[in-house]
Coordinates of C-alpha atoms and ligand atoms in Angstrom, one line a residue:
X17 CA 27.7 -4.9 -4.1
X18 CA 26.9 -1.2 -3.0
X19 CA 24.8 -0.2 -0.1
X20 CA 22.8 3.2 0.3
X21 CA 22.7 4.1 4.3
X22 CA 20.6 6.7 6.0
X23 CA 20.7 8.3 8.7
X24 CA 19.0 11.1 10.7
X25 CA 18.3 10.0 14.4
X26 CA 18.6 12.7 16.1
X27 CA 21.0 15.8 14.8
X28 CA 22.9 14.3 11.7
X29 CA 21.0 14.0 8.1
X30 CA 22.8 11.8 6.7
X31 CA 23.3 9.7 3.3
X32 CA 26.3 7.2 2.4
X33 CA 27.3 4.5 -0.2
X34 CA 29.1 1.4 0.6
X35 CA 31.3 0.0 -2.0
X36 CA 32.2 -3.4 -0.2
X37 CA 34.4 -5.2 -3.2
X38 CA 36.4 -1.4 -3.1
X39 CA 35.8 -0.7 0.6
X40 CA 34.8 2.5 -0.1
X41 CA 32.9 4.8 1.8
X42 CA 31.1 7.9 0.6
X43 CA 29.2 10.3 3.1
X44 CA 26.9 13.5 2.8
X45 CA 25.9 14.8 5.9
X46 CA 24.1 18.0 6.9
X47 CA 24.2 18.9 10.5
X48 CA 21.0 20.3 12.5
X49 CA 22.0 23.1 14.9
X50 CA 19.5 24.6 17.5
X51 CA 20.1 28.5 17.6
X52 CA 19.3 28.1 21.8
X53 CA 19.4 24.9 23.9
X54 CA 19.5 21.2 22.8
X55 CA 17.9 19.5 20.6
X56 CA 14.6 19.9 20.3
X57 CA 12.5 16.8 18.4
X58 CA 10.1 18.8 16.4
X59 CA 12.9 21.2 14.9
X60 CA 15.1 18.4 14.5
X61 CA 12.6 16.6 12.3
X62 CA 12.1 19.7 10.6
X63 CA 15.5 19.5 9.7
X64 CA 15.6 15.6 8.3
X65 CA 12.3 16.3 5.9
X66 CA 14.4 19.5 4.5
X67 CA 18.0 17.9 4.6
X68 CA 17.5 14.6 3.5
X69 CA 16.3 14.4 0.1
X70 CA 19.6 16.1 -0.8
X71 CA 21.9 14.6 0.6
X72 CA 20.8 11.3 -1.0
X73 CA 20.8 13.3 -4.4
X74 CA 24.9 14.5 -3.5
X75 CA 25.7 10.9 -2.9
X76 CA 23.6 9.7 -5.5
X77 CA 25.3 11.7 -8.2
X78 CA 28.8 10.4 -7.3
X79 CA 27.6 6.6 -7.5
X80 CA 29.0 5.1 -10.3
X81 CA 26.7 1.8 -11.0
X82 CA 23.8 0.5 -9.1
X83 CA 22.9 0.2 -6.0
X84 CA 21.8 -3.2 -4.2
X85 CA 20.1 -2.5 -1.0
X86 CA 18.9 0.7 0.6
X87 CA 20.3 0.6 4.7
X88 CA 18.4 2.6 7.5
X89 CA 18.6 3.6 11.2
X90 CA 15.6 1.9 12.7
X91 CA 16.3 3.1 16.3
X92 CA 17.0 4.3 19.1
X93 CA 16.6 8.1 18.4
X94 CA 14.0 10.7 18.7
X95 CA 10.3 9.3 17.0
X96 CA 9.6 12.0 15.1
X97 CA 13.1 11.9 12.8
X98 CA 13.1 8.1 12.5
X99 CA 9.9 8.3 11.0
X100 CA 11.1 10.7 8.3
X101 CA 14.5 8.5 8.1
X102 CA 11.9 5.4 7.4
X103 CA 9.6 6.8 4.9
X104 CA 12.6 7.9 3.0
X105 CA 14.7 4.9 3.4
X106 CA 11.1 2.7 2.0
X107 CA 10.6 5.2 -0.9
X108 CA 14.3 4.8 -1.7
X109 CA 14.1 1.2 -1.7
X110 CA 10.7 1.0 -3.6
X111 CA 12.4 3.7 -6.6
X112 CA 15.3 1.6 -7.1
X113 CA 13.8 -1.7 -6.5
X114 CA 16.0 -2.8 -3.9
X115 CA 15.7 -4.9 -0.6
X116 CA 15.7 -2.4 2.9
X117 CA 17.9 -3.7 5.4
X118 CA 16.8 -1.8 9.2
X119 CA 19.9 -1.2 11.5
X120 CA 20.3 -0.8 14.5
X121 CA 22.2 2.7 15.3
X122 CA 24.0 2.1 18.0
X123 CA 24.9 -1.8 16.9
X124 CA 26.7 0.4 13.2
X125 CA 28.5 2.6 16.0
X126 CA 30.0 -0.5 17.2
X127 CA 30.6 -2.7 13.7
X128 CA 32.2 0.3 12.3
X129 CA 34.9 0.0 14.8
X130 CA 35.4 -3.9 14.2
X131 CA 34.9 -3.5 10.9
X132 CA 37.9 -1.0 10.6
X133 CA 39.9 -2.0 12.6
X134 CA 40.0 -6.1 11.4
X135 CA 39.6 -7.3 15.0
X136 CA 38.0 -10.2 15.5
X137 CA 35.7 -10.0 19.0
X138 CA 36.6 -6.8 20.7
X139 CA 35.0 -5.4 23.5
X140 CA 33.0 -2.0 22.3
X141 CA 32.6 1.2 24.3
X142 CA 30.0 3.1 22.3
X143 CA 30.2 6.4 24.1
X144 CA 27.7 8.7 22.2
X145 CA 25.2 11.5 23.3
X146 CA 22.1 9.6 24.1
X147 CA 23.8 6.5 24.9
X148 CA 27.4 5.1 26.8
X149 CA 27.2 1.3 27.4
X150 CA 30.1 -1.7 26.9
X151 CA 28.7 -4.9 24.6
X152 CA 31.1 -7.8 23.6
X153 CA 29.2 -10.2 21.1
X154 CA 28.6 -13.7 22.5
X155 CA 26.2 -16.3 21.5
X156 CA 24.4 -14.5 18.7
X157 CA 23.7 -11.1 20.5
X158 CA 25.4 -8.1 21.9
X159 CA 25.4 -8.3 25.1
X160 CA 25.5 -5.2 27.3
X161 CA 28.3 -5.7 29.8
X162 CA 27.8 -2.1 31.4
X163 CA 26.0 1.0 30.8
X164 CA 25.4 4.4 31.8
X165 CA 22.5 4.2 35.0
X166 CA 21.2 7.5 34.0
X167 CA 22.0 9.9 30.9
X168 CA 24.3 9.0 27.8
X169 CA 27.8 10.7 28.1
X170 CA 27.6 13.1 25.7
X171 CA 23.8 14.2 26.8
X172 CA 25.6 15.0 30.7
X173 CA 28.0 17.2 29.2
X174 CA 25.4 18.8 26.8
X175 CA 23.6 20.0 29.6
X176 CA 26.8 21.1 31.6
X177 CA 27.5 23.4 29.0
X178 CA 23.7 24.5 28.5
X179 CA 23.9 25.6 32.0
X180 CA 26.8 27.8 31.1
X181 CA 25.2 29.3 28.0
X182 CA 27.2 27.7 25.3
X183 CA 25.6 26.3 22.4
X184 CA 25.1 23.0 21.4
X185 CA 27.2 20.8 21.0
X186 CA 29.0 21.3 24.4
X187 CA 31.3 18.3 23.8
X188 CA 34.2 20.1 21.5
X189 CA 33.5 23.5 24.1
X190 CA 34.3 21.6 27.3
X191 CA 37.3 20.0 25.2
X192 CA 38.8 23.3 24.2
X193 CA 38.0 25.3 27.8
X194 CA 39.8 22.0 29.4
X195 CA 43.1 22.9 27.9
X196 CA 43.7 25.7 30.2
X197 CA 42.0 23.9 33.2
X198 CA 43.4 22.7 37.3
X199 CA 42.2 19.3 38.7
X200 CA 39.2 19.7 41.3
X201 CA 37.8 17.1 43.1
X202 CA 33.6 15.8 41.9
X203 CA 32.1 13.0 42.3
X204 CA 33.0 9.4 40.7
X205 CA 30.6 6.6 40.3
X206 CA 31.4 3.3 38.9
X207 CA 29.2 0.3 40.0
X208 CA 31.3 -2.8 38.3
X209 CA 30.5 -2.1 34.7
X210 CA 28.1 0.2 35.3
X211 CA 28.6 4.3 35.7
X212 CA 26.9 7.1 36.2
X213 CA 26.6 10.8 35.5
X214 CA 23.8 12.5 38.2
X215 CA 26.1 13.4 40.7
X216 CA 29.2 14.9 38.6
X217 CA 26.8 16.6 36.7
X218 CA 25.1 18.6 39.4
X219 CA 28.4 19.3 40.6
X220 CA 29.7 20.7 38.3
X221 CA 27.1 23.4 37.7
X222 CA 27.4 23.9 41.3
X223 CA 31.1 24.6 41.4
X224 CA 30.5 26.9 38.2
X225 CA 27.9 28.9 40.2
X226 CA 29.8 29.2 43.2
X227 CA 32.9 31.1 40.9
X228 CA 34.9 27.8 39.9
X229 CA 36.3 28.4 37.0
X230 CA 34.8 27.3 33.9
X231 CA 38.1 26.1 32.2
X232 CA 38.7 23.8 36.1
X233 CA 35.5 22.3 35.8
X234 CA 35.7 21.7 32.1
X235 CA 39.0 20.0 33.1
X236 CA 37.8 18.2 35.9
X237 CA 34.3 17.0 34.2
X238 CA 36.8 15.4 31.5
X239 CA 39.1 13.7 33.9
X240 CA 36.4 12.3 36.0
X241 CA 34.1 11.3 33.2
X242 CA 36.5 9.9 31.0
X243 CA 38.6 7.6 33.7
X244 CA 35.2 6.1 34.7
X245 CA 34.7 4.8 30.9
X246 CA 38.3 4.2 30.6
X247 CA 38.0 1.9 33.9
X248 CA 34.8 0.2 33.0
X249 CA 36.3 -0.5 29.7
X250 CA 39.2 -2.1 31.6
X251 CA 37.2 -4.1 33.8
X252 CA 35.3 -5.4 30.8
X253 CA 38.7 -6.6 28.9
X254 CA 39.6 -8.2 32.4
X255 CA 35.9 -9.9 33.2
X256 CA 35.8 -11.2 29.3
X257 CA 39.7 -11.6 29.2
X258 CA 39.4 -9.9 25.5
X259 CA 42.7 -7.8 24.4
X260 CA 40.8 -5.7 21.6
X261 CA 39.2 -2.9 22.6
X262 CA 37.2 -0.3 19.9
X263 CA 35.7 3.1 20.7
X264 CA 32.2 4.4 19.0
X265 CA 29.8 7.5 18.8
X266 CA 30.3 11.2 18.7
X267 CA 32.3 11.6 22.4
X268 CA 35.1 9.4 21.1
X269 CA 36.2 12.5 18.9
X270 CA 37.3 13.7 22.0
X271 CA 41.2 13.4 22.4
X272 CA 41.7 13.3 26.1
X273 CA 39.1 10.0 25.7
X274 CA 41.5 8.4 23.5
X275 CA 44.3 9.2 24.8
X276 CA 42.9 7.7 28.1
X277 CA 41.6 4.1 26.7
X278 CA 45.2 3.8 24.6
X279 CA 46.9 4.5 27.5
X280 CA 45.1 1.8 29.4
X281 CA 44.9 -0.4 26.9
X282 CA 48.9 0.1 26.3
X283 CA 49.6 -0.9 29.8
X284 CA 47.6 -3.7 29.9
X285 CA 49.2 -5.2 26.7
X286 CA 45.5 -4.8 24.6
X287 CA 45.1 -3.5 21.5
X288 CA 42.8 0.0 21.3
X289 CA 41.0 1.0 18.1
X290 CA 39.0 4.5 17.4
X291 CA 38.1 5.2 14.2
X292 CA 38.7 8.6 12.6
X293 CA 36.4 10.9 13.5
X294 CA 34.0 10.8 10.2
X295 CA 32.9 7.2 11.8
X296 CA 32.5 8.2 15.1
X297 CA 30.0 11.0 15.3
X298 CA 26.4 9.9 13.5
X299 CA 26.9 9.5 9.6
X300 CA 25.3 6.9 7.5
X301 CA 28.7 5.1 6.6
X302 CA 28.1 3.2 9.5
X303 CA 24.7 2.2 8.4
X304 CA 25.7 1.4 5.3
X305 CA 28.5 -0.5 6.2
X306 CA 26.2 -2.6 8.9
X307 CA 23.6 -2.9 6.0
X308 CA 26.1 -4.4 3.4
X309 CA 26.7 -7.4 6.1
X310 CA 22.9 -7.6 7.2
X311 CA 22.3 -7.7 3.1
X312 CA 24.9 -10.4 2.6
X313 CA 23.5 -12.7 5.4
X314 CA 19.5 -11.7 4.0
X315 CA 18.8 -9.8 7.0
X316 CA 16.0 -7.6 5.2
X317 CA 12.8 -6.8 5.7
X318 CA 9.7 -6.5 4.1
X319 CA 8.0 -2.8 3.7
X320 CA 5.4 -3.8 5.9
X321 CA 7.4 -5.0 9.3
X322 CA 9.8 -1.9 8.5
X323 CA 8.8 0.5 11.4
X324 CA 10.7 2.0 13.6
X325 CA 11.6 1.9 17.3
X326 CA 12.8 4.8 19.1
X327 CA 13.8 2.6 22.3
X328 CA 15.7 -0.1 20.0
X329 CA 18.2 -1.6 22.2
X330 CA 21.3 -3.1 21.0
X331 CA 21.3 -6.4 22.6
X332 CA 17.8 -6.9 20.9
X333 CA 19.3 -7.3 17.5
X334 CA 19.7 -11.3 16.5
X335 CA 23.6 -10.5 15.0
X336 CA 22.8 -12.7 11.8
X337 CA 26.1 -11.2 10.2
X338 CA 28.5 -12.9 12.5
X339 CA 29.5 -17.2 12.8
X340 CA 28.4 -19.1 16.5
X341 CA 32.5 -19.2 17.1
X342 CA 33.4 -15.7 17.7
X343 CA 32.5 -14.8 21.1
X344 CA 34.5 -12.5 22.8
X345 CA 37.2 -14.7 24.0
X346 CA 37.4 -16.0 27.3
X347 CA 41.4 -16.3 28.0
X348 CA 42.5 -18.8 31.2
X349 CA 44.7 -16.9 33.5
X350 CA 47.9 -18.3 34.7
X351 CA 50.4 -16.1 37.0
X352 CA 49.8 -13.0 38.2
X353 CA 46.1 -11.5 37.0
X354 CA 46.0 -8.3 36.2
X355 CA 42.3 -7.1 37.3
X356 CA 40.9 -3.4 36.4
X357 CA 42.2 -2.1 39.3
X358 CA 45.0 -4.3 40.7
X359 CA 47.4 -6.5 40.1
X360 CA 47.4 -10.1 42.0
X361 CA 50.1 -12.2 42.9
X362 CA 49.5 -15.3 44.2
X363 CA 52.0 -17.5 47.1
X364 CA 51.1 -20.5 48.7
X365 CA 48.7 -19.5 50.9
X366 CA 48.2 -16.0 50.4
X367 CA 47.4 -13.5 47.6
X368 CA 49.1 -9.8 47.4
X369 CA 46.5 -7.4 46.1
X370 CA 48.7 -4.2 44.8
X371 CA 46.6 -1.2 43.3
X372 CA 49.3 0.1 41.0
X373 CA 49.1 3.9 39.8
X374 CA 47.4 4.1 36.3
X375 CA 49.0 6.3 34.5
X376 CA 45.5 6.9 32.3
X377 CA 44.5 8.8 35.3
X378 CA 44.8 12.3 36.5
X379 CA 47.8 11.7 39.6
X380 CA 45.3 13.3 42.4
X381 CA 42.4 11.0 40.7
X382 CA 44.3 7.9 40.9
X383 CA 45.8 9.0 44.5
X384 CA 42.5 9.0 46.1
X385 CA 41.1 5.8 44.5
X386 CA 43.7 3.5 45.4
X387 CA 43.7 4.7 48.7
X388 CA 40.0 4.9 49.3
X389 CA 39.5 1.7 47.6
X390 CA 42.2 -0.4 49.6
X391 CA 41.1 0.8 52.6
X392 CA 37.4 0.2 52.4
X393 CA 38.2 -3.3 50.7
X394 CA 39.9 -4.6 54.2
X395 CA 37.4 -2.9 56.1
X396 CA 34.6 -4.6 54.1
X397 CA 36.1 -7.9 53.2
X398 CA 36.0 -8.5 57.1
X399 CA 32.7 -6.9 58.0
X400 CA 31.4 -9.4 55.2
X401 CA 32.8 -12.4 57.4
X402 CA 31.3 -11.2 60.5
X403 CA 27.9 -11.3 59.0
X404 CA 28.5 -14.8 57.7
X405 CA 29.6 -14.7 54.3
X406 CA 32.5 -16.6 53.7
X407 CA 35.6 -14.2 52.7
X408 CA 39.2 -14.4 52.9
X409 CA 41.3 -13.1 55.7
X410 CA 42.7 -9.6 55.9
X411 CA 46.2 -10.3 56.6
X412 CA 48.2 -7.1 56.5
X413 CA 47.2 -3.7 54.6
X414 CA 49.6 -1.2 53.6
X415 CA 47.6 2.2 52.9
X416 CA 50.6 4.2 51.3
X417 CA 51.1 1.5 48.6
X418 CA 47.8 0.3 48.5
X419 CA 48.8 -3.0 48.8
X420 CA 46.4 -5.8 51.3
X421 CA 47.5 -9.6 51.8
X422 CA 44.6 -11.8 52.1
X423 CA 44.5 -15.0 52.9
X424 CA 44.3 -17.4 49.3
X425 CA 40.5 -18.7 49.2
X426 CA 39.1 -21.1 46.7
X427 CA 40.5 -23.2 43.6
X428 CA 38.7 -21.4 40.8
X429 CA 36.9 -18.4 40.1
X430 CA 33.1 -19.0 39.8
X431 CA 33.5 -17.9 35.7
X432 CA 35.3 -21.2 35.4
X433 CA 32.8 -23.4 37.8
X434 CA 29.5 -21.8 37.2
X435 CA 26.6 -23.9 38.3
X436 CA 23.3 -23.1 39.6
X437 CA 24.2 -24.5 43.8
X438 CA 27.0 -22.2 43.4
X439 CA 25.1 -18.8 42.2
X440 CA 22.1 -19.3 44.4
X441 CA 24.7 -19.0 47.3
X442 CA 26.3 -15.8 46.3
X443 CA 22.6 -14.6 45.7
X444 CA 22.4 -15.5 49.4
X445 CA 25.7 -13.8 50.4
X446 CA 24.6 -10.9 48.6
X447 CA 21.2 -10.7 50.1
X448 CA 23.3 -11.2 53.7
X449 CA 25.9 -8.3 53.1
X450 CA 22.6 -5.9 52.3
X451 CA 21.0 -6.9 55.2
X452 CA 24.2 -5.9 57.3
X453 CA 24.0 -2.4 55.7
X454 CA 26.4 -2.5 52.6
X455 CA 26.8 -3.4 49.0
X456 CA 29.9 -5.2 47.0
X457 CA 29.9 -2.4 44.3
X458 CA 31.5 -4.7 41.9
X459 CA 30.1 -8.5 42.1
X460 CA 31.1 -10.3 39.1
X461 CA 31.6 -14.0 38.0
X462 CA 35.6 -13.0 38.6
X463 CA 34.9 -11.8 42.3
X464 CA 33.5 -14.9 43.5
X465 CA 35.7 -17.6 44.1
X466 CA 34.9 -20.9 44.6
X467 CA 36.4 -24.4 46.1
X468 CA 35.7 -28.0 44.5
X469 CA 35.6 -29.9 47.8
X470 CA 33.1 -28.5 50.2
X471 CA 31.4 -25.6 47.7
X472 CA 32.1 -22.8 49.2
X473 CA 31.8 -19.4 47.6
X474 CA 33.4 -16.7 48.7
X475 CA 33.5 -13.0 47.8
X476 CA 35.9 -11.4 46.9
X477 CA 37.2 -7.6 45.7
X478 CA 35.0 -5.5 48.1
X479 CA 37.0 -2.3 47.0
X480 CA 34.0 -0.5 45.3
X481 CA 31.8 -1.1 48.3
X482 CA 29.6 1.2 50.6
X483 CA 27.7 1.9 53.5
X484 CA 24.3 2.4 52.3
X485 CA 20.5 2.0 53.0
X486 CA 18.8 2.5 49.6
X487 CA 17.1 -0.3 48.1
X488 CA 17.7 0.7 44.5
X489 CA 21.8 0.2 45.7
X490 CA 20.9 -2.9 46.8
X491 CA 19.1 -3.7 43.1
X492 CA 22.4 -2.4 41.5
X493 CA 24.5 -4.8 43.4
X494 CA 21.9 -7.4 41.7
X495 CA 22.2 -6.3 38.7
X496 CA 25.6 -6.1 38.3
X497 CA 26.1 -9.8 39.1
X498 CA 23.5 -10.5 36.4
X499 CA 24.8 -8.5 33.6
X500 CA 28.6 -10.6 34.6
X501 CA 26.4 -13.8 34.2
X502 CA 25.0 -12.8 30.5
X503 CA 28.2 -11.8 29.9
X504 CA 30.3 -14.7 31.1
X505 CA 27.7 -17.6 30.7
X506 CA 26.4 -19.8 27.5
X507 CA 23.0 -20.3 29.2
X508 CA 22.6 -18.0 31.9
X509 CA 18.9 -17.8 32.1
X510 CA 18.6 -20.6 34.8
X511 CA 21.7 -19.0 36.4
X512 CA 19.7 -15.4 36.6
X513 CA 16.8 -17.4 38.6
X514 CA 18.8 -19.2 40.6
X515 CA 20.4 -16.1 42.0
X516 CA 17.4 -14.5 42.3
X517 CA 16.4 -17.6 44.6
X518 CA 19.2 -17.4 46.8
X519 CA 18.5 -14.2 47.3
X520 CA 14.6 -14.2 48.2
X521 CA 15.7 -17.0 50.8
X522 CA 17.6 -14.9 53.2
X523 CA 16.7 -11.1 51.9
X524 CA 14.2 -8.4 51.2
X525 CA 11.6 -9.3 48.6
X526 CA 11.7 -5.1 47.8
X527 CA 15.1 -5.7 46.3
X528 CA 14.1 -7.9 44.0
X529 CA 10.8 -5.8 42.8
X530 CA 13.2 -3.1 42.4
X531 CA 15.3 -4.9 40.2
X532 CA 13.1 -5.7 37.8
X533 CA 12.6 -2.0 37.8
X534 CA 16.2 -1.1 37.1
X535 CA 16.2 -4.0 34.3
X536 CA 12.9 -2.3 32.8
X537 CA 14.3 0.9 32.4
X538 CA 14.9 2.2 29.4
X539 CA 18.1 4.6 29.6
X540 CA 17.6 6.5 26.4
X541 CA 17.0 9.6 27.8
Ligands
LIG618 C1 20.8 7.9 18.9 C2 21.7 8.9 18.2 O1 20.8 9.5 17.9 C3 22.3 9.4 19.3 N1 23.7 9.9 18.7 C4 24.0 10.7 18.8 O2 24.4 11.3 20.3 O3 25.4 11.7 18.2 P1 26.9 11.5 18.3 O4 27.1 11.8 16.7 O5 27.1 9.8 18.3 O6 27.0 11.9 19.5 C5 27.2 13.5 19.4 C6 27.8 14.1 21.2 O7 28.8 13.9 20.8 C7 29.7 15.0 21.8 N2 30.5 15.1 21.1 C8 31.1 15.8 20.1 N3 32.6 16.1 20.0 C9 33.0 16.0 20.8 C10 34.4 15.9 21.8 N4 35.0 16.6 21.0 N5 34.5 16.2 23.2 C11 33.4 15.5 24.1 N6 32.0 15.1 23.0 C12 31.9 15.3 22.1 C13 28.2 16.2 21.5 O8 28.5 16.9 22.7 C14 27.7 15.3 21.3 O9 26.9 15.4 22.9 C15 23.4 8.2 20.0 O10 24.1 7.6 19.1 O11 23.2 8.2 20.9
LIG619 N1 42.1 -14.3 48.4 C1 41.9 -14.7 46.7 N2 42.1 -15.9 46.7 C2 42.3 -16.4 45.5 N3 42.2 -15.7 44.9 C3 42.0 -14.5 44.7 C4 41.8 -13.6 45.8 N4 41.8 -12.3 45.4 C5 41.8 -12.2 44.1 N5 41.9 -13.2 43.6 C6 41.8 -13.7 42.3 O1 42.5 -12.4 41.7 C7 41.7 -12.0 40.9 C8 41.7 -10.3 40.7 O2 41.3 -10.4 42.1 P1 40.4 -8.8 42.3 O3 39.2 -9.0 41.7 O4 40.5 -8.4 43.8 O5 41.5 -7.9 41.4 P2 40.6 -6.3 40.6 O6 42.1 -5.7 40.0 O7 40.1 -5.5 41.6 O8 39.6 -6.6 39.4 P3 38.5 -6.2 39.0 O9 38.8 -4.5 39.2 O10 38.8 -6.4 37.7 O11 37.5 -6.6 39.1 C9 40.3 -12.1 41.3 O12 39.4 -12.4 40.0 C10 40.5 -13.8 41.6 O13 40.8 -15.0 40.7
LIG620 FE1 25.1 8.0 17.4

């Protein structure tokens, strides 16, 4: 089987042919390079119009044999560019007289890694220009386990380089300048498996304006941003119990990001795979490869239904080409637990939590995070108890070794004992701590302990918590819990409703309204 792929969501006019029998991918691309500033949608569309016919022709000239289907990027991306891709693909399918396959560009970024690695059900980190998210397959969909709360990771970096006056794209320039840089402290924002770049981008621009050497800013940007992405990836591995990670997206070409992910996986005994650069940056090869899987599953489009969608989210795609039994693994654990942050050991009635150094992080950043989170965790665990939320008693704390000793609570993680009554309780607990002026920061189904007998639910792991009176922060706390239900429960909808019920019974209705807002936000900016 041979599938022709067409890509052109933003900057890369590309065509490819995937020969499934030979597992060979032929790619021809032509990049749009803005003369100044970032990507202008109209100029980018003009580039697609001019360049797509030529790359298609170059591919077809090298193909020896019939084409069985034409696959194209349906979204997400820039509307004017996508429409040209759509028109090109429809015309090709018509002239070749073959079916049309509409591919989600973000799912293609992840599937190419799965395809090339041979991993069965990995967690995927997509680190591209306009996006940044963690995906895991569950129950017929790619679930968004975590994502950026503002801009995509590449766009964030590109905004800094525009500020400095460097041409687009900025990522490779930041990587080159970082080589001679030294560490300066910058904002580091992770909320469960979500993360945000707006604070660090303003800080980077300000540091540059105030005379910090640009090499130091570039170095520190990479150290912070990529450590954030690595931490959330590790949290996703820990939460799902998966031991496979694949990387996708243009920022994945960065050697420092790959090095960090590789080191993290090695430290926890997981397998890591990053496809070669031609499959990381935007390319039609990944569109053709996923197109072939979809075509084999009869997942084709009638021309009348083949409109493009600039906001096409990866979790909207019915995954027709994978089996029902391929869900991302959820392994039962025994013995010491290796969370995203700490190693937790159990001894009779107490639990020792050690934040061991993470070799992937810069030593200074590592020391700060381990110390601050240890102090904060001990404080907030006790504050929550005083507010009336069941949490373990803090028996001892040693800030130097970032170690806390807790009372052992519960008999299982909520993940392994989900019920509507229990998640309703969690909703109430979150409302109670928000009322007391702080957030948990990482409320997942593994950071709640449950007990069989009295059905109490305890909150643990307050290390990412902080004091705040912003409705947005409270809503994000709920959103993190909501996403963890989606990621770990078989039938999450009833549970999600129960959390809201619990929250409503105790907390502020404005937070639930804001939660709807948070969920409705398209983050492709
Ligand atoms: C929707 C689609 O149009 C979009 N595509 C996209 O963002 O192009 P992609 O090729 O995946 O990524 C481009 C980004 O990747 C960054 N980049 C390229 N090389 C880099 C490097 N060595 N280090 C860091 N960033 C790099 C660029 O600065 C740019 O922001 C997407 O996938 O989000
Ligand atoms: N006090 C406690 N009593 C019983 N079990 C606990 C207690 N504290 C932690 N655990 C168990 O250990 C696991 C890991 O602990 P914790 O979440 O604090 O570590 P972590 O490294 O911060 O995890 P992550 O950052 O991945 O959420 C929890 O999911 C829970 O199963
Ligand atoms: Fe992309």
